[in-house]
Amino acid sequence: MPTPALSSIQGVSQGAAQTSETGTSFAGLLERLASNTSTSMRSGEAAALSAIQGDMQLQTVVDKVMAAERTFQTALAVRDKAVSAYLEISRMQI
C-alpha cells in the first residue's frame, strides 16, 4: 500500500504525464502538489483534534499525523530542489 505522500506525488506525476497532452503548466503541477499537501495537513490536524476529544482511536490518529508529516517533508524536499535549481540557473552565464 503506497504512503499518502507517495500517492500524492504519484498523482502529481500522473498529472505531469497528462501535461503534454492537455497543455497544463508546470505551475499547475506545483499547485496540485501544494493542494494535496494542504489537504493532508488538515486531515492530520483534524485527527489530532478528534483524539483530544476522544472521538478517534489512537492508532488512526498516529497514522494520519505521520502521513501528514511525510507529505510535509516531501513538499519541503521538492521546494528545496526547486530553489536549488533556480539558484543554479541564476548563476549560469549568458
C-alpha positions in Angstrom: 0.0 0.0 0.0 1.6 3.3 -1.0 2.0 6.0 1.6 -0.1 9.2 1.3 3.0 11.2 0.4 4.0 8.8 -2.3 0.4 8.6 -3.7 0.3 12.4 -3.6 3.4 12.6 -5.7 2.2 9.7 -8.0 -1.0 11.7 -8.6 1.1 14.7 -9.4 3.4 12.7 -11.7 0.3 11.3 -13.5 -0.8 14.9 -13.9 2.6 15.6 -15.4 2.1 12.8 -17.9 -1.2 14.4 -18.9 0.6 17.8 -19.1 1.9 17.3 -22.5 -1.4 16.1 -23.7 -3.6 18.8 -22.2 -1.2 21.7 -22.1 -1.2 22.2 -18.3 1.6 24.3 -17.0 4.3 23.4 -14.5 2.8 25.9 -12.2 -0.4 23.9 -12.3 1.5 20.8 -11.4 3.1 22.6 -8.4 -0.3 24.0 -7.4 -1.8 20.5 -7.2 1.1 19.3 -5.1 0.6 22.2 -2.7 -3.1 21.5 -2.6 -2.5 17.8 -1.8 -0.1 18.8 0.9 -2.6 21.2 2.4 -5.3 18.6 2.4 -3.1 16.1 4.1 -2.0 18.6 6.8 -5.6 19.5 7.5 -6.5 15.8 7.8 -3.7 15.3 10.3 -4.9 18.3 12.3 -8.5 17.1 12.3 -7.4 13.7 13.5 -5.4 15.3 16.4 -8.4 17.3 17.5 -10.6 14.2 17.3 -8.1 12.4 19.5 -8.2 15.2 22.1 -12.0 14.9 22.1 -11.8 11.1 22.4 -13.6 10.5 19.1 -10.9 8.6 17.3 -8.7 5.7 18.1 -5.0 6.5 18.8 -3.7 4.2 16.0 -5.7 6.0 13.4 -4.6 9.4 14.7 -0.9 8.4 14.6 -1.3 7.1 11.1 -2.9 10.3 9.9 -0.4 12.6 11.6 2.5 10.5 10.3 1.1 10.7 6.8 0.8 14.4 7.1 4.4 14.6 8.3 5.6 12.5 5.4 3.7 14.7 2.9 5.1 17.8 4.5 8.6 16.5 4.4 8.1 15.6 0.7 6.8 19.1 -0.1 9.9 20.6 1.7 12.2 18.4 -0.3 10.5 19.5 -3.6 10.7 23.1 -2.6 14.4 22.8 -1.7 15.2 21.2 -5.0 13.3 23.9 -6.9 15.1 26.7 -5.0 18.4 24.9 -5.7 17.7 24.6 -9.4 16.7 28.3 -9.6 19.9 29.3 -7.9 21.9 27.1 -10.3 20.2 28.7 -13.3 20.7 32.2 -11.9 24.5 31.5 -11.6 24.7 30.5 -15.3 26.5 32.9 -17.6 24.5 34.0 -20.6 
